[in-house]
Short mmCIF file of C-alpha atoms in Angstrom, two decimals:
data_model
loop_
_atom_site.label_atom_id
_atom_site.label_comp_id
_atom_site.label_asym_id
_atom_site.label_seq_id
_atom_site.Cartn_x
_atom_site.Cartn_y
_atom_site.Cartn_z
CA MET A 150 0.00 0.00 0.00
CA SER A 151 1.14 3.53 -0.72
CA ASN A 152 1.34 6.09 2.06
CA LEU A 153 -1.81 7.73 0.72
CA ASP A 154 -3.66 4.39 0.72
CA ILE A 155 -2.62 3.79 4.32
CA ALA A 156 -3.77 7.31 5.26
CA LYS A 157 -7.16 6.74 3.60
CA SER A 158 -7.65 3.44 5.42
CA ILE A 159 -6.70 4.96 8.78
CA VAL A 160 -9.05 7.94 8.37
CA GLU A 161 -11.89 5.66 7.33
CA SER A 162 -11.32 3.38 10.34
CA LEU A 163 -11.27 6.43 12.61
CA GLY A 164 -14.82 7.20 11.53
CA GLY A 165 -14.05 9.42 8.56
CA LYS A 166 -12.52 12.86 8.23
CA ASP A 167 -15.53 14.52 9.89
CA ASN A 168 -14.85 12.49 13.06
CA ILE A 169 -11.30 13.83 13.38
CA ASN A 170 -10.78 17.18 15.10
CA ASN A 171 -7.12 17.39 14.15
CA THR A 172 -4.03 15.23 13.74
CA PHE A 173 -0.27 15.40 14.10
CA ASN A 174 2.65 13.02 14.16
CA CYS A 175 5.47 12.18 16.51
CA MET A 176 8.51 10.15 15.57
CA THR A 177 6.76 6.81 15.18
CA ARG A 178 3.02 7.49 15.43
CA MET A 179 0.17 9.31 13.73
CA ARG A 180 -1.95 10.84 16.48
CA ALA A 181 -5.57 11.84 15.89
CA ASN A 182 -7.96 13.66 18.24
CA ILE A 183 -11.40 12.06 17.76
CA LYS A 184 -14.87 13.57 18.22
CA ASP A 185 -16.82 10.33 18.78
CA THR A 186 -14.82 7.26 19.77
CA SER A 187 -17.81 4.97 19.20
CA LYS A 188 -17.35 5.49 15.46
CA VAL A 189 -13.79 4.16 15.54
CA ASN A 190 -13.25 0.59 14.32
CA GLU A 191 -10.18 -0.44 16.36
CA ASP A 192 -9.95 -3.98 14.99
CA GLU A 193 -9.96 -2.66 11.45
CA LEU A 194 -7.31 -0.09 12.37
CA LYS A 195 -4.98 -2.72 13.78
CA ASN A 196 -5.25 -4.85 10.64
CA ILE A 197 -4.35 -2.12 8.14
CA ASP A 198 -1.25 -3.03 6.16
CA GLY A 199 1.59 -0.88 7.54
CA VAL A 200 0.06 -0.28 10.97
CA LEU A 201 2.32 -1.71 13.68
CA GLY A 202 0.12 -1.06 16.70
CA LEU A 203 -2.60 1.06 18.23
CA MET A 204 -2.84 2.97 21.51
CA LYS A 205 -5.60 5.11 22.95
CA GLU A 206 -5.45 7.96 25.47
CA GLY A 207 -8.92 9.39 26.06
CA LYS A 208 -10.09 10.66 22.68
CA THR A 209 -6.61 10.56 21.16
CA TYR A 210 -5.72 7.54 19.03
CA GLN A 211 -2.05 6.78 18.40
CA VAL A 212 -1.48 4.72 15.25
CA VAL A 213 2.03 3.25 15.35
CA LEU A 214 3.65 3.34 11.89
CA GLY A 215 7.39 3.50 12.59
CA PRO A 216 10.15 6.10 12.06
CA GLY A 217 9.72 8.20 8.91
CA LYS A 218 6.48 6.44 7.96
CA ALA A 219 4.48 8.26 10.63
CA LYS A 220 5.25 11.70 9.20
CA LYS A 221 4.62 10.70 5.59
CA VAL A 222 1.26 9.07 6.28
CA THR A 223 0.14 11.95 8.51
CA ASP A 224 1.11 14.50 5.86
CA GLU A 225 -0.86 12.54 3.24
CA ALA A 226 -3.95 12.48 5.48
CA ILE A 227 -3.73 16.21 6.17
CA GLU A 228 -3.23 17.11 2.51
CA TYR A 229 -5.84 14.74 1.03
CA PHE A 230 -8.63 15.12 3.59
CA LYS A 231 -7.83 18.71 4.61
CA ILE A 232 -7.73 17.64 8.28
CA PRO A 233 -6.34 20.40 10.54
CA ARG A 234 -2.88 19.81 11.93
CA ASP A 235 -2.71 20.15 15.71
CA ALA A 236 0.01 22.83 15.86
CA VAL A 237 0.25 22.72 19.64
CA GLY A 238 0.53 18.95 19.70
CA GLN A 239 3.03 18.98 16.85
CA ALA A 240 5.22 21.53 18.59
CA ARG A 241 5.08 19.46 21.76
CA GLU A 242 6.00 16.30 19.89
CA GLU A 243 8.95 17.84 18.02
CA ASN A 244 10.90 16.78 21.03
CA THR A 245 14.50 16.59 21.99
CA TRP A 246 16.56 13.54 21.08
CA GLU A 247 16.15 12.15 24.61
CA GLU A 248 12.38 11.90 24.20
CA ASN A 249 12.71 10.40 20.72
CA LYS A 250 15.09 7.80 22.12
CA ALA A 251 12.69 6.96 24.94
CA GLU A 252 9.88 6.51 22.45
CA VAL A 253 11.89 4.15 20.26
CA LYS A 254 13.02 2.10 23.25
CA ALA A 255 9.48 1.96 24.65
CA GLY A 256 8.26 0.47 21.41
CA GLN A 257 10.71 -2.42 21.54
CA LYS A 258 9.63 -5.73 23.00
CA ASP A 259 11.79 -7.62 25.44
CA ASN A 260 12.78 -11.20 24.69
CA ALA A 261 15.16 -13.71 26.19
CA LEU A 262 18.09 -12.47 24.11
CA LYS A 263 17.56 -8.81 25.03
CA LYS A 264 17.11 -9.70 28.69
CA GLY A 265 20.38 -11.65 28.63
CA LEU A 266 22.22 -8.81 26.94
CA LYS A 267 20.74 -6.32 29.40
CA LEU A 268 22.07 -8.50 32.21
CA ILE A 269 25.55 -8.29 30.72
CA ALA A 270 25.17 -4.53 30.42
CA ASP A 271 24.06 -4.26 34.04
CA ILE A 272 27.27 -5.99 35.08
CA PHE A 273 29.72 -4.01 32.97
CA ILE A 274 28.29 -0.53 32.49
CA PRO A 275 29.13 0.58 36.09
CA LEU A 276 32.69 -0.65 35.47
CA ILE A 277 33.20 1.38 32.29
CA PRO A 278 34.65 4.49 34.02
CA ALA A 279 37.39 2.32 35.55
CA ILE A 280 37.90 0.49 32.25
CA ILE A 281 38.38 3.82 30.48
CA ALA A 282 40.69 5.17 33.17
CA GLY A 283 42.76 1.98 33.20
CA GLY A 284 42.96 1.95 29.42
CA LEU A 285 44.05 5.58 29.28
CA PHE A 286 46.79 5.01 31.85
CA PHE A 287 48.04 2.01 29.91
CA GLY A 288 47.81 3.93 26.64
CA PHE A 289 49.79 6.88 27.94
CA GLY A 290 52.25 4.47 29.55
CA GLN A 291 52.85 2.78 26.19
CA LEU A 292 53.25 6.17 24.54
CA VAL A 293 55.89 7.20 27.09
CA GLY A 294 57.64 3.85 26.60
CA GLN A 295 57.82 4.36 22.83
CA LEU A 296 59.18 7.87 23.28
CA ILE A 297 61.86 6.50 25.63
CA GLU A 298 62.83 3.80 23.11
CA SER A 299 63.10 6.40 20.33
CA LYS A 300 65.31 8.56 22.60
CA THR A 301 62.75 11.37 22.43
CA LEU A 302 62.48 11.17 26.22
CA PRO A 303 65.35 10.38 28.61
CA GLU A 304 65.59 7.13 30.63
CA SER A 305 64.53 9.04 33.73
CA TRP A 306 60.98 8.95 32.35
CA ASN A 307 60.88 5.24 33.20
CA VAL A 308 59.39 6.15 36.57
CA VAL A 309 56.52 7.91 34.76
CA GLN A 310 55.96 4.88 32.56
CA LEU A 311 55.96 2.54 35.56
CA THR A 312 53.59 4.79 37.50
CA LEU A 313 51.13 4.95 34.61
CA GLY A 314 51.32 1.16 34.30
CA LEU A 315 50.70 0.83 38.03
CA PHE A 316 47.57 2.97 37.82
CA GLY A 317 46.27 1.10 34.77
CA GLY A 318 46.92 -2.29 36.34
CA ALA A 319 45.07 -1.30 39.49
CA PHE A 320 41.87 -2.13 37.63
CA LEU A 321 42.71 -4.12 34.52
CA GLY A 322 45.09 -6.42 36.40
CA TYR A 323 42.25 -7.47 38.69
CA PHE A 324 39.41 -7.24 36.17
CA ALA A 325 38.15 -10.69 37.14
CA ILE A 326 37.74 -9.66 40.78
CA PHE A 327 35.82 -6.49 39.94
CA THR A 328 33.65 -8.50 37.54
CA GLY A 329 32.95 -11.01 40.31
CA ILE A 330 31.92 -8.28 42.74
CA ARG A 331 29.65 -6.58 40.24
CA SER A 332 28.12 -9.88 39.07
CA ALA A 333 27.28 -10.71 42.68
CA GLU A 334 25.47 -7.39 43.04
CA VAL A 335 23.43 -8.14 39.93
CA PHE A 336 22.64 -11.76 40.83
CA GLY A 337 21.92 -11.08 44.50
CA ALA A 338 24.97 -12.81 46.01
CA THR A 339 27.32 -11.32 48.61
CA PRO A 340 29.66 -8.97 46.66
CA ALA A 341 32.77 -9.97 48.62
CA LEU A 342 32.11 -13.64 47.86
CA GLY A 343 31.67 -12.78 44.20
CA GLY A 344 35.07 -11.08 44.33
CA MET A 345 36.53 -14.26 45.82
CA ILE A 346 35.23 -16.29 42.87
CA GLY A 347 36.88 -13.81 40.52
CA ALA A 348 40.12 -13.99 42.50
CA ILE A 349 40.07 -17.81 42.44
CA SER A 350 40.06 -17.70 38.64
CA ILE A 351 43.34 -15.74 38.53
CA GLY A 352 45.05 -17.38 41.52
CA ALA A 353 48.60 -18.66 40.98
CA ASN A 354 47.79 -22.02 42.61
CA ILE A 355 45.60 -22.88 39.61
CA VAL A 356 48.73 -23.77 37.62
CA GLU A 357 50.06 -26.17 40.27
CA ILE A 358 46.66 -27.83 40.61
CA SER A 359 46.45 -28.17 36.82
CA LYS A 360 49.87 -29.81 36.66
CA ILE A 361 49.00 -32.33 39.37
CA ILE A 362 45.80 -33.46 37.66
CA GLY A 363 47.35 -33.46 34.19
CA LEU A 364 45.48 -30.54 32.62
CA PHE A 365 48.46 -28.23 32.11
CA ASN A 366 50.22 -27.87 28.75
CA GLU A 367 53.90 -27.28 29.55
CA ALA A 368 54.79 -26.55 25.92
CA VAL A 369 52.02 -23.98 25.35
CA PRO A 370 50.65 -22.90 28.75
CA LEU A 371 47.89 -20.76 27.23
CA GLU A 372 46.47 -23.85 25.53
CA SER A 373 46.10 -25.71 28.83
CA VAL A 374 42.70 -27.10 29.72
CA LEU A 375 43.11 -25.40 33.09
CA THR A 376 45.43 -22.51 33.86
CA THR A 377 45.34 -19.11 35.56
CA GLY A 378 42.62 -16.95 34.03
CA LYS A 379 41.13 -19.78 31.98
CA GLY A 380 37.54 -18.98 31.06
CA GLY A 381 38.05 -15.31 31.79
CA ILE A 382 35.07 -13.14 32.63
CA ILE A 383 32.66 -15.62 31.03
CA GLY A 384 33.62 -18.17 33.66
CA VAL A 385 33.52 -15.60 36.45
CA ILE A 386 30.02 -14.43 35.55
CA PHE A 387 28.70 -17.98 35.36
CA GLY A 388 30.51 -18.96 38.54
CA VAL A 389 29.01 -16.06 40.47
CA TRP A 390 25.56 -16.93 39.13
CA ILE A 391 26.04 -20.45 40.54
CA LEU A 392 27.29 -18.88 43.78
CA SER A 393 24.11 -16.81 44.08
CA LYS A 394 21.94 -19.92 43.81
CA ILE A 395 24.02 -21.90 46.29
CA GLU A 396 24.31 -19.05 48.77
CA LYS A 397 20.57 -18.39 48.79
CA GLY A 398 19.82 -22.09 49.20
CA ILE A 399 22.23 -22.53 52.10
CA ARG A 400 21.02 -19.37 53.82
CA LYS A 401 17.46 -20.71 53.84
CA ALA A 402 18.55 -23.98 55.45
CA VAL A 403 21.03 -22.68 58.02
CA PRO A 404 19.84 -21.32 61.41
CA ASP A 405 20.27 -17.57 61.77
CA VAL A 406 22.82 -17.94 64.55
CA LEU A 407 25.14 -19.93 62.24
CA ASP A 408 24.47 -18.02 59.02
CA LEU A 409 27.48 -15.72 59.22
CA ILE A 410 29.88 -18.67 59.56
CA ILE A 411 28.33 -21.55 57.63
CA THR A 412 26.81 -19.78 54.61
CA PRO A 413 29.91 -18.04 53.21
CA PHE A 414 32.23 -20.97 53.97
CA VAL A 415 30.06 -23.66 52.37
CA SER A 416 29.07 -21.38 49.49
CA ILE A 417 32.68 -20.73 48.51
CA LEU A 418 33.68 -24.36 49.12
CA ILE A 419 31.06 -25.73 46.73
CA THR A 420 31.24 -22.94 44.15
CA GLY A 421 35.05 -22.81 44.29
CA LEU A 422 35.36 -26.53 43.52
CA LEU A 423 32.90 -26.21 40.67
CA MET A 424 34.74 -23.12 39.44
CA VAL A 425 38.16 -24.77 39.29
CA PHE A 426 37.27 -28.24 38.05
CA ALA A 427 34.25 -27.58 35.82
CA ILE A 428 33.37 -23.97 35.07
CA MET A 429 36.84 -22.70 34.17
CA PRO A 430 37.68 -25.54 31.72
CA VAL A 431 34.27 -25.29 30.02
CA ALA A 432 34.25 -21.49 29.94
CA GLY A 433 37.82 -21.60 28.64
CA PHE A 434 36.71 -23.81 25.77
CA ILE A 435 33.92 -21.32 24.96
CA SER A 436 36.10 -18.22 25.17
CA ASP A 437 38.88 -19.89 23.13
CA GLY A 438 36.30 -20.74 20.49
CA LEU A 439 35.01 -17.18 20.50
CA VAL A 440 38.51 -15.79 20.03
CA SER A 441 39.12 -18.27 17.20
CA VAL A 442 35.96 -17.12 15.43
CA LEU A 443 36.91 -13.49 15.93
CA SER A 444 40.39 -14.21 14.57
CA VAL A 445 38.84 -15.53 11.37
CA ILE A 446 36.48 -12.57 11.00
CA ILE A 447 38.37 -9.58 12.36
CA GLY A 448 41.90 -10.88 12.93
CA SER A 449 42.46 -12.48 9.55
CA GLU A 450 45.84 -12.19 7.85
CA ASN A 451 43.93 -11.71 4.60
CA PRO A 452 43.51 -7.93 4.08
CA VAL A 453 40.44 -8.43 1.87
CA ILE A 454 38.61 -10.26 4.66
CA ARG A 455 39.59 -7.56 7.14
CA VAL A 456 38.31 -4.81 4.85
CA ILE A 457 34.97 -6.54 4.26
CA SER A 458 34.44 -7.41 7.92
CA GLY A 459 35.41 -3.90 9.02
CA PHE A 460 32.96 -2.32 6.59
CA VAL A 461 30.06 -4.58 7.56
CA LEU A 462 30.63 -4.33 11.32
CA ALA A 463 30.82 -0.53 11.32
CA ALA A 464 27.86 -0.18 8.95
CA VAL A 465 25.46 -2.36 10.97
CA PHE A 466 26.49 -1.30 14.46
CA LEU A 467 23.94 1.48 14.97
CA PRO A 468 20.97 -0.71 13.96
CA MET A 469 22.27 -3.14 16.59
CA VAL A 470 22.22 -0.28 19.10
CA LEU A 471 18.58 0.46 18.27
CA MET A 472 17.68 -3.19 18.89
CA GLY A 473 19.64 -3.29 22.14
CA LEU A 474 21.99 -5.97 20.83
CA HIS A 475 25.16 -3.90 21.31
CA HIS A 476 25.27 -4.77 25.03
CA GLY A 477 26.40 -8.27 24.13
CA LEU A 478 29.57 -6.83 22.62
CA ILE A 479 30.82 -5.78 26.05
CA ALA A 480 31.57 -9.40 26.90
CA ILE A 481 33.42 -9.81 23.60
CA TYR A 482 35.49 -6.69 24.31
CA ALA A 483 36.42 -8.16 27.68
CA VAL A 484 37.38 -11.54 26.21
CA GLN A 485 39.58 -9.85 23.59
CA LEU A 486 41.25 -7.68 26.22
CA GLU A 487 41.98 -10.64 28.48
CA GLN A 488 43.18 -13.10 25.87
CA LEU A 489 44.73 -10.84 23.24
CA GLY A 490 45.86 -7.89 25.33
CA GLY A 491 43.87 -5.45 23.22
CA VAL A 492 40.41 -4.85 21.75
CA SER A 493 40.22 -4.74 17.95
CA LEU A 494 36.43 -4.69 17.72
CA PHE A 495 35.90 -1.40 19.58
CA PRO A 496 37.89 0.87 17.20
CA VAL A 497 35.95 -0.50 14.23
CA LEU A 498 32.53 -0.01 15.80
CA ALA A 499 33.54 3.46 16.98
CA MET A 500 33.46 4.53 13.34
CA ALA A 501 29.65 4.30 13.35
CA GLY A 502 29.33 7.51 15.35
CA ALA A 503 31.69 9.32 12.97
CA GLY A 504 29.48 8.37 10.03
CA GLN A 505 26.57 10.06 11.82
CA VAL A 506 28.65 13.23 12.17
CA GLY A 507 29.37 13.28 8.45
CA ALA A 508 25.72 12.72 7.59
CA ALA A 509 24.64 15.46 9.99
CA LEU A 510 27.07 17.91 8.37
CA ALA A 511 25.54 17.20 4.97
CA ILE A 512 22.03 17.71 6.34
CA TYR A 513 23.17 20.89 8.10
CA LEU A 514 24.32 22.51 4.85
CA LYS A 515 21.07 21.56 3.11
CA ALA A 516 19.04 22.80 6.08
CA LYS A 517 20.80 26.16 5.84
CA LYS A 518 20.04 26.25 2.12
CA VAL A 519 16.31 25.54 2.52
CA ASN A 520 15.99 27.67 5.68
CA ASN A 521 15.03 24.82 8.01
CA GLU A 522 16.03 26.71 11.13
CA LYS A 523 14.78 24.00 13.49
CA MET A 524 17.09 21.40 11.92
CA VAL A 525 20.02 23.83 11.95
CA LYS A 526 19.47 24.45 15.65
CA VAL A 527 19.24 20.73 16.47
CA ILE A 528 22.44 19.90 14.59
CA ASN A 529 24.30 22.87 16.10
CA GLY A 530 23.55 21.50 19.54
CA ALA A 531 24.28 17.86 18.74
CA LEU A 532 27.44 18.07 16.61
CA PRO A 533 29.96 18.83 19.39
CA ALA A 534 28.78 15.77 21.30
CA GLY A 535 29.01 13.73 18.10
CA PHE A 536 32.67 14.65 17.58
CA LEU A 537 33.34 13.61 21.17
CA GLY A 538 31.78 10.19 20.67
CA VAL A 539 28.28 10.79 22.08
CA GLY A 540 26.15 9.97 19.06
CA GLU A 541 22.68 9.72 20.54
CA PRO A 542 21.68 13.38 20.03
CA LEU A 543 22.45 13.07 16.31
CA ILE A 544 20.85 9.64 15.96
CA TYR A 545 17.59 10.36 17.74
CA GLY A 546 17.38 14.04 16.91
CA VAL A 547 18.48 14.08 13.25
CA THR A 548 19.26 10.95 11.24
CA LEU A 549 16.77 8.42 12.62
CA PRO A 550 13.68 10.68 12.36
CA MET A 551 14.60 11.26 8.70
CA PHE A 552 15.51 7.55 8.42
CA LYS A 553 17.36 7.68 5.08
CA PRO A 554 20.35 9.56 6.58
CA PHE A 555 20.50 6.88 9.27
CA ILE A 556 21.25 4.38 6.49
CA THR A 557 23.66 6.60 4.56
CA ALA A 558 25.55 7.41 7.76
CA GLY A 559 26.03 3.69 8.38
CA LEU A 560 27.34 3.17 4.87
CA GLY A 561 29.76 6.08 5.30
CA SER A 562 31.06 4.69 8.58
CA GLY A 563 31.71 1.37 6.88
CA PHE A 564 34.62 2.90 4.95
CA GLY A 565 36.24 4.07 8.17
CA GLY A 566 35.67 0.67 9.72
CA ALA A 567 37.28 -1.02 6.74
CA PHE A 568 40.39 1.18 7.05
CA VAL A 569 40.72 0.69 10.81
CA MET A 570 40.35 -3.07 10.45
CA LEU A 571 42.81 -3.15 7.55
CA MET A 572 45.41 -1.37 9.67
CA GLN A 573 44.70 -3.72 12.62
CA VAL A 574 44.06 -0.95 15.12
CA THR A 575 43.63 -2.19 18.70
CA ALA A 576 42.58 -0.39 21.87
CA ALA A 577 43.68 -0.85 25.46
CA ALA A 578 40.08 -0.38 26.66
CA TRP A 579 36.68 0.73 25.44
CA GLY A 580 34.29 3.55 26.21
CA PRO A 581 33.09 6.69 24.39
CA SER A 582 34.15 6.74 20.77
CA GLY A 583 34.98 9.75 18.63
CA LEU A 584 38.01 11.93 19.17
CA VAL A 585 38.21 11.26 22.91
CA ALA A 586 39.03 7.59 22.22
CA ILE A 587 42.31 8.38 20.44
CA PRO A 588 44.46 7.90 23.60
CA LEU A 589 42.86 4.48 24.13
CA MET A 590 44.56 3.10 21.01
CA GLN A 591 47.69 1.02 21.53
CA GLY A 592 50.69 2.85 20.12
CA THR A 593 51.19 6.17 18.33
CA ASP A 594 50.76 4.58 14.90
CA LYS A 595 47.43 3.04 15.93
CA MET A 596 46.29 6.40 17.34
CA LEU A 597 47.03 7.98 13.95
CA TYR A 598 45.25 5.22 12.02
CA TYR A 599 42.22 5.51 14.30
CA PHE A 600 42.09 9.28 13.67
CA ILE A 601 42.37 8.73 9.91
CA GLY A 602 39.50 6.23 10.17
CA LEU A 603 37.36 8.87 11.86
CA VAL A 604 38.15 11.38 9.10
CA ILE A 605 37.27 8.80 6.43
CA SER A 606 33.95 8.13 8.16
CA TYR A 607 33.22 11.87 8.43
CA ILE A 608 33.94 12.39 4.73
CA MET A 609 32.12 9.32 3.39
CA GLY A 610 29.11 9.86 5.65
CA PHE A 611 28.95 13.41 4.29
CA ILE A 612 29.37 12.43 0.63
CA ILE A 613 26.87 9.56 0.57
CA THR A 614 24.26 11.53 2.50
CA ASN A 615 24.78 14.61 0.33
CA PHE A 616 24.03 12.57 -2.80
CA ALA A 617 21.18 10.52 -1.33
CA ILE A 618 19.24 13.25 0.48
CA LYS A 619 17.37 15.89 -1.50
CA ASN A 620 16.77 19.45 -0.42
CA GLU A 621 13.06 18.67 -0.24
CA ASP A 622 13.71 15.89 2.27
CA VAL A 623 15.46 18.34 4.58
CA ARG A 624 12.87 21.07 4.05
CA ASN A 625 10.11 18.73 5.25
CA ALA A 626 12.13 17.15 8.08
#
């Protein structure tokens, strides 16, 4: 059905044009103020091709059509049936990007996958400030080390390098412990006990135990079935989840007077044994497999594969964000950091925000040309944040409501992602993208390549959007 056909069907199901006082649209919905609700055929409305849902607030019907579609169908209804546009409602609904974001998120349904990814996010998001700080300290420490090696700085700067490494290691060196504490908070276990499970996974005695029971590979220690850190954060998270179940069960069975002694001791005894002899080997197998898959996709020696994977990953990242699937990447970042000493996925995906900046610049120039002052104002406010790696104002305030620029921005970012992947840029941590992430890259050459990737994404996002978007599209945005 065309947009006009959808508009005709909606108006008819709402009781005809004479039953509609006025109408307006928000980001995803056509909203109509009705005179007589008894004349509305709700079942018929819900079954119209293109209608995604229906909500009612008093005499206001909200017909869910999706981003971009809502405006087009509403405009068709207003033009064809001469229905008044609710100027007050429209002004109220031309909201800030925060409200647009909330509306998009509210329209998404939860499922098992999203709930699982949200759980991962709940564990790691509070840790991100420390991850960023640790990564920056390590990054600056590496930079100082390279300058010392090149004789740019004197040997006396070794104390600076060591101090920066000390600060960075204060978190990243004990990542498993912090993950255990945070996982316990999420799962409802005692945080200190969760930290113990994390500490068990990186304890030096693991190697001696592994040797005694024949699970240690002397030739290639990292390929051992059981060794220090085996299973990484995947094992820690699962181990703490088991701990939470065991601890709660024991606490119910133990008298209150003995709870403080018996519950933590027995909980750690049981979970610790499971952690060492079952969870770590199994989680190690899973994380090793994940790294192997990533090595094929994003760590390939074949430059063609790296270019293709970099383009695709950067181009599809923002749609993943809209669906809430990006939270699952946090665990992958952590696995890469633990096993490979650096994160190659983060620099590639960071290009997605740069593509949005380029697209927004193209729209800005067209908005100035067609005198769309509202769009100019929105972009003026959102661009600085976009350059600094905070892309949500541009996404929810500019490109997503117009929809087509959301796609062209993704395509533009793909070129930056391809370059960054080709040059094998790795980061010491992850966090906000954009220009502020430059110090997170490992080595001065990688910092430069990351910056070049951003510039490529800016330029290509601008060029593709400039060709794909017409002045009329911006005038009516």
